[in-house]
Short mmCIF file of C-alpha atoms and ligand atoms in Angstrom, two decimals:
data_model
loop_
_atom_site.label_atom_id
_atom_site.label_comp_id
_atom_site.label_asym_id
_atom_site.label_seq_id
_atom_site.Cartn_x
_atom_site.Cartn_y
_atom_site.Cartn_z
CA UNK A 24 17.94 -29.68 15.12
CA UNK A 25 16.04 -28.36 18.30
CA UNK A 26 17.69 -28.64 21.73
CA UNK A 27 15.53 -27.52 24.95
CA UNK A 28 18.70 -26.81 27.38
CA UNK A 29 18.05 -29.94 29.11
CA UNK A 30 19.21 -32.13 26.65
CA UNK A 31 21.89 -29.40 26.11
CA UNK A 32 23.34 -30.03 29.83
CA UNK A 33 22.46 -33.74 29.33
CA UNK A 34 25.05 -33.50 26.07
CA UNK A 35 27.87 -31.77 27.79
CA UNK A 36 27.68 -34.15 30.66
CA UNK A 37 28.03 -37.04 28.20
CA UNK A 38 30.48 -36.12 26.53
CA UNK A 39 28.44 -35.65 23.33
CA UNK A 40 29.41 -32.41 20.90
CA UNK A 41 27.35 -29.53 21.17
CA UNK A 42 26.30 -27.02 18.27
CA UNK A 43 26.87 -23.11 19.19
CA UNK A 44 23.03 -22.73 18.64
CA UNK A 45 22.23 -24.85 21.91
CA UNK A 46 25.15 -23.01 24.17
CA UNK A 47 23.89 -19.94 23.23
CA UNK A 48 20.63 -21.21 24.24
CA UNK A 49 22.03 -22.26 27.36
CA UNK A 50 23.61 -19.10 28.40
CA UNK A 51 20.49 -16.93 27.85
CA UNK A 52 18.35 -19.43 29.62
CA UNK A 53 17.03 -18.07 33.13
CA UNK A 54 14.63 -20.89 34.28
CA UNK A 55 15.75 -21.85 37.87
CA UNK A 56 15.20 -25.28 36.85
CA UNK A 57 17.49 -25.59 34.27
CA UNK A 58 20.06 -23.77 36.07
CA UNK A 59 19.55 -25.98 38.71
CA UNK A 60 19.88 -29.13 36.84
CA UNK A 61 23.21 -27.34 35.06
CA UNK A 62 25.10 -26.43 38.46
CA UNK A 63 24.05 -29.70 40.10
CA UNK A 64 25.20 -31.73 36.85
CA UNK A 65 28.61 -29.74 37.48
CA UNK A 66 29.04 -30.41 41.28
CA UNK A 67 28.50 -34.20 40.45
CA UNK A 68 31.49 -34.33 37.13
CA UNK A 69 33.40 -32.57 39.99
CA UNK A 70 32.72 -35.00 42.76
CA UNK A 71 33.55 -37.99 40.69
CA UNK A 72 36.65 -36.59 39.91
CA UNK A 73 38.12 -34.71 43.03
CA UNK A 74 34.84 -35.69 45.42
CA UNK A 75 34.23 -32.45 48.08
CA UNK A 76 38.44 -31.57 48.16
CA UNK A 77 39.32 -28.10 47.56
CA UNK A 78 42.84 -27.46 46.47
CA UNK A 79 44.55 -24.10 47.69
CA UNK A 80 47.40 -21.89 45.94
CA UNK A 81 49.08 -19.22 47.58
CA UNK A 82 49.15 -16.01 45.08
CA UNK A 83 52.36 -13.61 45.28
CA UNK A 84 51.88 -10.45 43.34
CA UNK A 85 55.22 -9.89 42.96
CA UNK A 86 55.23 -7.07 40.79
CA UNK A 87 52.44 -4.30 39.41
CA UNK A 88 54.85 -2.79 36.51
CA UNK A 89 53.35 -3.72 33.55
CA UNK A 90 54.48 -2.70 29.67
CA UNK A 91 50.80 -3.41 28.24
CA UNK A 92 48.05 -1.15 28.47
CA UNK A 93 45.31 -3.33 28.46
CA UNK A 94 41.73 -1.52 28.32
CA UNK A 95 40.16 -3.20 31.39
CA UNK A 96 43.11 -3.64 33.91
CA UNK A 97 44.06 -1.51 36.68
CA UNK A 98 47.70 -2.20 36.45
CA UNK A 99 48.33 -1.34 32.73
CA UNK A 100 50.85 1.19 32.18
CA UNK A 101 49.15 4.32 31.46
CA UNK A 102 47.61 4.08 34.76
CA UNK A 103 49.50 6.90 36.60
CA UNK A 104 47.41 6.89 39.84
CA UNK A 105 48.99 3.34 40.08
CA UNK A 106 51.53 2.83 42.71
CA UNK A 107 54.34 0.66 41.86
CA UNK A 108 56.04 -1.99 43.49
CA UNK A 109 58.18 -5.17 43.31
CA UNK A 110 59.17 -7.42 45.99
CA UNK A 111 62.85 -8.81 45.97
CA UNK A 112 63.84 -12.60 46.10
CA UNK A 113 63.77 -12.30 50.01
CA UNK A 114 60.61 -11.18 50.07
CA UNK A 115 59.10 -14.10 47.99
CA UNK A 116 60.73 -16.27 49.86
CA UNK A 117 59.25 -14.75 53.08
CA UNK A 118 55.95 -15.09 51.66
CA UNK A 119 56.58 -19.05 50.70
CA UNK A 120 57.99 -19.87 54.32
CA UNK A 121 54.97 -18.19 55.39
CA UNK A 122 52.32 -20.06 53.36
CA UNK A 123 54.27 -23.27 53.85
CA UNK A 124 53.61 -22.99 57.57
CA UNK A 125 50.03 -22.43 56.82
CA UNK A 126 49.80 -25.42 54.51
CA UNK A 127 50.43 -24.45 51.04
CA UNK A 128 52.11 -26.55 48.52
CA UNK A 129 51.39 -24.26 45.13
CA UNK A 130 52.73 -20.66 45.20
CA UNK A 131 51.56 -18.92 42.14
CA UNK A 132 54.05 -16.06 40.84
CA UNK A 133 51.55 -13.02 39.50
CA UNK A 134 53.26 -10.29 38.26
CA UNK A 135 52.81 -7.32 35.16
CA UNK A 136 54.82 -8.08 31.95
CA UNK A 137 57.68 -6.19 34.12
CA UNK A 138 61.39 -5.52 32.20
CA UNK A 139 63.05 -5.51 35.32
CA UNK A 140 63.02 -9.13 35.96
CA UNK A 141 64.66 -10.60 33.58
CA UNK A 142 64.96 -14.59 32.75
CA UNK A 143 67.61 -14.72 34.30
CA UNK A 144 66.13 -12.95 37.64
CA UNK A 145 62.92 -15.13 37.45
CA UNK A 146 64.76 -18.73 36.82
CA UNK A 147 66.53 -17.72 40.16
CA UNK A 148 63.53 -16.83 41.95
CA UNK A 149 62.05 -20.31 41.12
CA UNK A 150 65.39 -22.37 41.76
CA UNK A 151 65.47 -20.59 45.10
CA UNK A 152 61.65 -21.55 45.61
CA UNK A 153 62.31 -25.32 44.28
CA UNK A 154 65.85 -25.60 46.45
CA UNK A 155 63.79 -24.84 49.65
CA UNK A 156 61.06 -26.15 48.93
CA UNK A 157 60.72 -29.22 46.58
CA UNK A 158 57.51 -30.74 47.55
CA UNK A 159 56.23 -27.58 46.38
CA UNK A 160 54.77 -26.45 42.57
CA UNK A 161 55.58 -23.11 41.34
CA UNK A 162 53.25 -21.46 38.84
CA UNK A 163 53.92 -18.61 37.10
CA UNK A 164 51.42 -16.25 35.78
CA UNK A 165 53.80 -13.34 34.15
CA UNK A 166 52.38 -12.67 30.61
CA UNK A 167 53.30 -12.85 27.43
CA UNK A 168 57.39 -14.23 26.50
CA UNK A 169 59.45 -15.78 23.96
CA UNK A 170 59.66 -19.60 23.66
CA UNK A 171 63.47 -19.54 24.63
CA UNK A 172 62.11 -17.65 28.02
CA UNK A 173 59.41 -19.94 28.75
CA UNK A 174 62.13 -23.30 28.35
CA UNK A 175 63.96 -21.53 30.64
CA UNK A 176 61.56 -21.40 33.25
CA UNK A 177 60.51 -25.09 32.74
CA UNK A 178 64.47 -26.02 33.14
CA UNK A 179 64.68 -24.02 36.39
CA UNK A 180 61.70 -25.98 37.37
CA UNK A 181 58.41 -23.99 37.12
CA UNK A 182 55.83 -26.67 37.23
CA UNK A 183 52.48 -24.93 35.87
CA UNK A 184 52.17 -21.33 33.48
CA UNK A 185 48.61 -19.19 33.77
CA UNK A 186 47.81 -17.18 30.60
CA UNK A 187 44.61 -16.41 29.81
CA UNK A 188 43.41 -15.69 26.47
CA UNK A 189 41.11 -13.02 27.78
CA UNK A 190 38.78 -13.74 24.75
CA UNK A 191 39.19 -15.85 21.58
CA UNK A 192 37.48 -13.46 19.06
CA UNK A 193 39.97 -11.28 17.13
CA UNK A 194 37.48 -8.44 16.85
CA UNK A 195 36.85 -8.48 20.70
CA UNK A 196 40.62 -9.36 21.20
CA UNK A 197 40.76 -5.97 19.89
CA UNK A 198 38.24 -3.79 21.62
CA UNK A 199 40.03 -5.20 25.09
CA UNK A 200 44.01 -4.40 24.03
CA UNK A 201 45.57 -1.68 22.00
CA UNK A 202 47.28 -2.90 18.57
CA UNK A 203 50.61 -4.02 19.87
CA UNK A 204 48.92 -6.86 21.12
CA UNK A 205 47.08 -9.76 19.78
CA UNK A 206 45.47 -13.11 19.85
CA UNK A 207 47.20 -15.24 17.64
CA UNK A 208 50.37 -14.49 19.62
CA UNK A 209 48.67 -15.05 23.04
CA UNK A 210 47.64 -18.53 21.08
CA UNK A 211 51.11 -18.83 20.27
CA UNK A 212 52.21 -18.81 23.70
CA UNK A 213 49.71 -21.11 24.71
CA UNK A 214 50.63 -23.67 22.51
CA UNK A 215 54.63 -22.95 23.20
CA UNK A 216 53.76 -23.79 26.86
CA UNK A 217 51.85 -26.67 26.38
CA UNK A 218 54.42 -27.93 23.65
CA UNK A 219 57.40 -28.11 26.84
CA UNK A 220 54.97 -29.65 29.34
CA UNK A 221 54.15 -27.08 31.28
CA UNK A 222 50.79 -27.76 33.02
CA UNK A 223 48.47 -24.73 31.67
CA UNK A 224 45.85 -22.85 32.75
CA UNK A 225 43.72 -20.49 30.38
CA UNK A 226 40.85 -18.94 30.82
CA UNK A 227 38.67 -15.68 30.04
CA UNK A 228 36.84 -12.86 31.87
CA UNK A 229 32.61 -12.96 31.86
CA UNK A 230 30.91 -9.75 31.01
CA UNK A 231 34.01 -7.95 29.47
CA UNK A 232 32.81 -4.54 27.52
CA UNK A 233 31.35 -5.90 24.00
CA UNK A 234 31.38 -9.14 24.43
CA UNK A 235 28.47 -11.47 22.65
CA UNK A 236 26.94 -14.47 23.75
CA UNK A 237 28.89 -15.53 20.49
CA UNK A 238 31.82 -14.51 21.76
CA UNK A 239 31.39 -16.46 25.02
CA UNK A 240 30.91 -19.63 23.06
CA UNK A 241 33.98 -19.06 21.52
CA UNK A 242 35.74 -19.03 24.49
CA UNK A 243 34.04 -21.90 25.32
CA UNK A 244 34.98 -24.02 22.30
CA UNK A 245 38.46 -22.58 22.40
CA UNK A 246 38.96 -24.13 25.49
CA UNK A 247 37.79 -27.19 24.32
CA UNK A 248 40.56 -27.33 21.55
CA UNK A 249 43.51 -26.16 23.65
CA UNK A 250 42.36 -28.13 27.05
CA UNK A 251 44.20 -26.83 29.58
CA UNK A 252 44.73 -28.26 32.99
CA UNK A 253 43.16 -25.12 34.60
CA UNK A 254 40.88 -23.03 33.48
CA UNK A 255 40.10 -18.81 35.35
CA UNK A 256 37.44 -17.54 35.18
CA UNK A 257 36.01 -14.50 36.35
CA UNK A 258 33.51 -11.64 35.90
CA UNK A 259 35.26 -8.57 34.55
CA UNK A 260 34.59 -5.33 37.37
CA UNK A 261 35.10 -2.20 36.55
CA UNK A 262 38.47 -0.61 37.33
CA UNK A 263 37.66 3.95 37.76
CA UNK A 264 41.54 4.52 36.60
CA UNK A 265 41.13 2.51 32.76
CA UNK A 266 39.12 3.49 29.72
CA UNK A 267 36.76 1.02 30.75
CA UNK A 268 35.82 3.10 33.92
CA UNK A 269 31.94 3.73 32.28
CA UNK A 270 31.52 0.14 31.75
CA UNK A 271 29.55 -2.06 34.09
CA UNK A 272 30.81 -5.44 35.80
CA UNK A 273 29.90 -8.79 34.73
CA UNK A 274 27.23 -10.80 36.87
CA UNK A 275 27.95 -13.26 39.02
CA UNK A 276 25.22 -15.20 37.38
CA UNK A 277 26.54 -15.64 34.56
CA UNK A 278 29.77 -16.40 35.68
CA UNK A 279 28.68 -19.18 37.76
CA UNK A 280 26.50 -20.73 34.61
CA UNK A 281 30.23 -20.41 32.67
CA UNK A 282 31.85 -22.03 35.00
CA UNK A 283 29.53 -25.46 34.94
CA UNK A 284 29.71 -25.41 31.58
CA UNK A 285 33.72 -25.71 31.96
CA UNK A 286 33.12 -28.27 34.55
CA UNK A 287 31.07 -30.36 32.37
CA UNK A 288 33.35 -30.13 29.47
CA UNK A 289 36.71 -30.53 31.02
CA UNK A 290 35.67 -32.85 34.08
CA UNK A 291 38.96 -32.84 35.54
CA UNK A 292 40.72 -28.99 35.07
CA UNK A 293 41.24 -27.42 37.91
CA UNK A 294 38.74 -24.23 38.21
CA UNK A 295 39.04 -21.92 40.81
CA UNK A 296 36.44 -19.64 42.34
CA UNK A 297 38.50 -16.82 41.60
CA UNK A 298 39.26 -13.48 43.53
CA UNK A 299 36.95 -11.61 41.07
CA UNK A 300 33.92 -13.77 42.04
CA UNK A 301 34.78 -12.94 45.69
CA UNK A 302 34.83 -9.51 45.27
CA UNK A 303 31.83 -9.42 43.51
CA UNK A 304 29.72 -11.34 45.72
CA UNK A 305 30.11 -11.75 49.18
CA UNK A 306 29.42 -15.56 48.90
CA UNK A 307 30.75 -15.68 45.02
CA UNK A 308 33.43 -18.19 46.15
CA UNK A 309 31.48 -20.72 47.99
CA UNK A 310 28.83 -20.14 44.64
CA UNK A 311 31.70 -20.45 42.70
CA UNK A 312 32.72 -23.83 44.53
CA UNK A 313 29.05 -25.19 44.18
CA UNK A 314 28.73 -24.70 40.62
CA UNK A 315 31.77 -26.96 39.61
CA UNK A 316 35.53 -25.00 40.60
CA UNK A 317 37.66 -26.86 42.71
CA UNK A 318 40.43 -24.35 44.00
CA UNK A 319 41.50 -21.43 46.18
CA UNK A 320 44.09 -18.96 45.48
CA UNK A 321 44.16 -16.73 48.86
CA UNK A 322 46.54 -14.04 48.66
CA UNK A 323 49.78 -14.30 50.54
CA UNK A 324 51.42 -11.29 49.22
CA UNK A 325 52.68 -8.90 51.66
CA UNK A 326 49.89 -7.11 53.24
CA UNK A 327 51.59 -3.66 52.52
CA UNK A 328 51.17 -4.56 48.94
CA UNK A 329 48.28 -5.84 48.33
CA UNK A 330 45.91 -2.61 47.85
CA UNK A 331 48.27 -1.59 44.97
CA UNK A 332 47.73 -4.86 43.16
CA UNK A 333 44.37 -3.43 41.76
CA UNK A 334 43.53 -5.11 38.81
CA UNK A 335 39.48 -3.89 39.58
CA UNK A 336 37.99 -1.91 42.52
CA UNK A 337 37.68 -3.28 45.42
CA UNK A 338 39.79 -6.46 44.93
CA UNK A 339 39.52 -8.59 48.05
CA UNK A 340 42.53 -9.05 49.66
CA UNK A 341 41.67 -9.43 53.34
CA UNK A 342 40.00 -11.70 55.43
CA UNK A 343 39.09 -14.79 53.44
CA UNK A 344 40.94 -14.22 50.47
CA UNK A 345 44.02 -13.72 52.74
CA UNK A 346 46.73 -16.52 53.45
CA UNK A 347 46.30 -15.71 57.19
CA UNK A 348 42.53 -15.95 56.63
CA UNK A 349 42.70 -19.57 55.77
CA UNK A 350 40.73 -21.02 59.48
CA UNK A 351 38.38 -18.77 58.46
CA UNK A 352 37.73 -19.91 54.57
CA UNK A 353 38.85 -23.46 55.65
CA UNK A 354 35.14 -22.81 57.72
CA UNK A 355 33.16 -21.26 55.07
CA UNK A 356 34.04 -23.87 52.54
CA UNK A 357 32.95 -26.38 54.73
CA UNK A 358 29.95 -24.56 55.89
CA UNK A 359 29.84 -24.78 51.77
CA UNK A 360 29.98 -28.64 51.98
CA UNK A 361 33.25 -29.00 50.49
CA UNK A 362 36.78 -29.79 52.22
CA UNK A 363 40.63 -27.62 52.15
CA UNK A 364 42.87 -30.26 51.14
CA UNK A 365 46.80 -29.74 51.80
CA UNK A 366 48.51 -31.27 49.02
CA UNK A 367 50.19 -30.40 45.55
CA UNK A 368 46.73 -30.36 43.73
CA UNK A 369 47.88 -31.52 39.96
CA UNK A 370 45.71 -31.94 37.60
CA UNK A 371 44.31 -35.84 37.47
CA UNK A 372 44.95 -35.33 33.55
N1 LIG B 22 38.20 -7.28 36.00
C1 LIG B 22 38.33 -8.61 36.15
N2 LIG B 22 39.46 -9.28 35.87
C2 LIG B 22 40.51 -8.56 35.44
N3 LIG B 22 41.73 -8.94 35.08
C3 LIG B 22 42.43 -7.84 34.73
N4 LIG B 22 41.66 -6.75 34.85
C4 LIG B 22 40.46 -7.17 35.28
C5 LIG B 22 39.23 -6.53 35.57
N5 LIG B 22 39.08 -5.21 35.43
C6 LIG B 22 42.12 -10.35 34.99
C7 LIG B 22 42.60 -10.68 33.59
C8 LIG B 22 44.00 -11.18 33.85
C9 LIG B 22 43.96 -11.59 35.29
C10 LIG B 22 45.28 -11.61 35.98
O1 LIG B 22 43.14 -10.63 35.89
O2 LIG B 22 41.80 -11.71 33.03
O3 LIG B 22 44.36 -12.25 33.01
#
């Protein structure tokens, strides 16, 4: 049956299925009307949820080795230009005292699929977070592992795991990692991580090379099956040093239009206006806010660091997306309408 995208926003903000035919519809649509009606439709699931509060998470990058060789990524192992690091337990635990003072109560440990840090080595970094800090989550965001791994990290107190699928079309899956990688097994983990009680988050990049509209929807819908307490996403930018260096960035409008989508179908995830829609738009944050996401994640890495943690050119890493930064982005999400909370931030799921 027909659907003008009205009724299509109408539908996801009651709750009522929608066909692949109308989303599709949706995401091509570029009447400032309709977007209108979408993004405002968004902001109001997210206000009756979480009202104008802003969660923040303090992002370590703890490490840049990485054993994949992902296509679009800046970090992936063939990248030879990259210049590796890894900070040691000390200097984790610097950063944490650090953003603690400043008001964070999530740290969020980013790293490469990196050998060197073994189980053992990570359940220790998180006990050590969790002994010093136990109002404090720790999520970790550290790739692909075994089942027996991820237990582990539950046991030594992890609270939250970020994996994103990247895209939930084998054939794209494909085009975006070389063959010793694939989808089911990034499902796999998904699933393992939900199955122990991890809070997850999931999540996909907008205007990766060769994507579809079709694919987008089936990110879409597979977020709707695994429904994960957060959900990232952000426009894919070029990176000069990977074999996607000819391909062009995704836009920030179509980001934005993804992201109210995801608000209207998972009314309570947490969303974050990611780093990518910072750095791709000097107001892509406070957009990002205003169409439906609901956290922060400013970086509070070492600032020696943080230019070699290059996923894409010219990451942001200063100023507002920097822990120290935080007056200043507690000021421009308020000039935004919206409110820095400091608190824990679960999901209300
Ligand atoms: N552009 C945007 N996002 C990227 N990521 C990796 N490379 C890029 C890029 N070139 C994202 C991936 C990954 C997350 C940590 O960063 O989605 O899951």
């Amino acid at each position: 049956m027909y659907q003008d995208p009205t009724t299509t926003i109408e539908h996801l903000y009651s709750g009522t299925p929608v066909y692949k035919h109308e989303l599709i519809k949706l995401l091509k649509c570029d009447d400032p009307y309709i977007l209108e009606l979408l993004r405002s439709r968004a902001d109001m699931v997210r206000q009756e949820h979480y009202g104008t509060d802003v969660y923040i998470r303090g992002l370590i990058e703890f490490t840049n080795y990485c054993k994949n060789n992902c296509y679009y990524c800046g970090i992936r192992r063939d990248n030879k230009d990259a210049t590796r690091y890894r900070l040691t337990l000390e200097d984790i635990l610097h950063c944490c005292d650090e953003g603690y003072k400043l008001g964070f109560r999530t740290f969020v440990l980013q790293g490469g699929e990196d050998g060197y840090f073994t189980r053992d080595k990570i359940c220790h970094i998180i006990a050590s977070i969790k002994e010093k800090y136990s109002d404090c989550a720790v999520t970790l965001s550290i790739g692909e592992c075994d089942m027996a791994d991820y237990q582990a990290f539950y046991n030594a107190g992890a609270d939250r795991y970020l994996l994103r699928h990247e895209t939930a079309c084998n054939e794209h899956y494909s085009k975006l990692h070389p063959d010793n990688m694939s989808l089911e097994n990034r499902k796999e983990c998904l699933y393992n991580l939900k199955s122990i009680g991890f809070q997850v988050g999931s999540g996909f990049m907008v205007g990766s090379p060769f994507q579809t509209l079709d694919n987008l929807v089936e990110d879409i819908f597979f977020l709707g099956k695994l429904k994960p307490h957060m959900i990232g996403i952000g426009p894919f930018i070029t990176h000069k040093d990977t074999p996607f260096c000819n391909h062009k960035s995704g836009s920030l409008d179509m980001t934005l239009k993804v992201i109210s989508i995801l608000r209207l179908s998972h009314p309570k995830a947490l969303i974050p206006a990611t780093t990518a829609l910072g750095s791709i738009h000097p107001n892509g944050r406070e957009l990002g806010l205003k169409a439906g996401a609901n956290v922060i994640m400013p970086n509070l890495s070492p600032a020696n660091v943080r230019e070699k943690y290059m996923l894409y050119d010219n990451k942001l890493s200063t100023g507002k997306e920097a822990a120290e930064g935080l007056e200043e982005l507690c000021k421009a999400v308020e000039d935004a309408g919206y409110k820095i909370v400091v608190d824990v931030g679960h999901a209300k799921c």
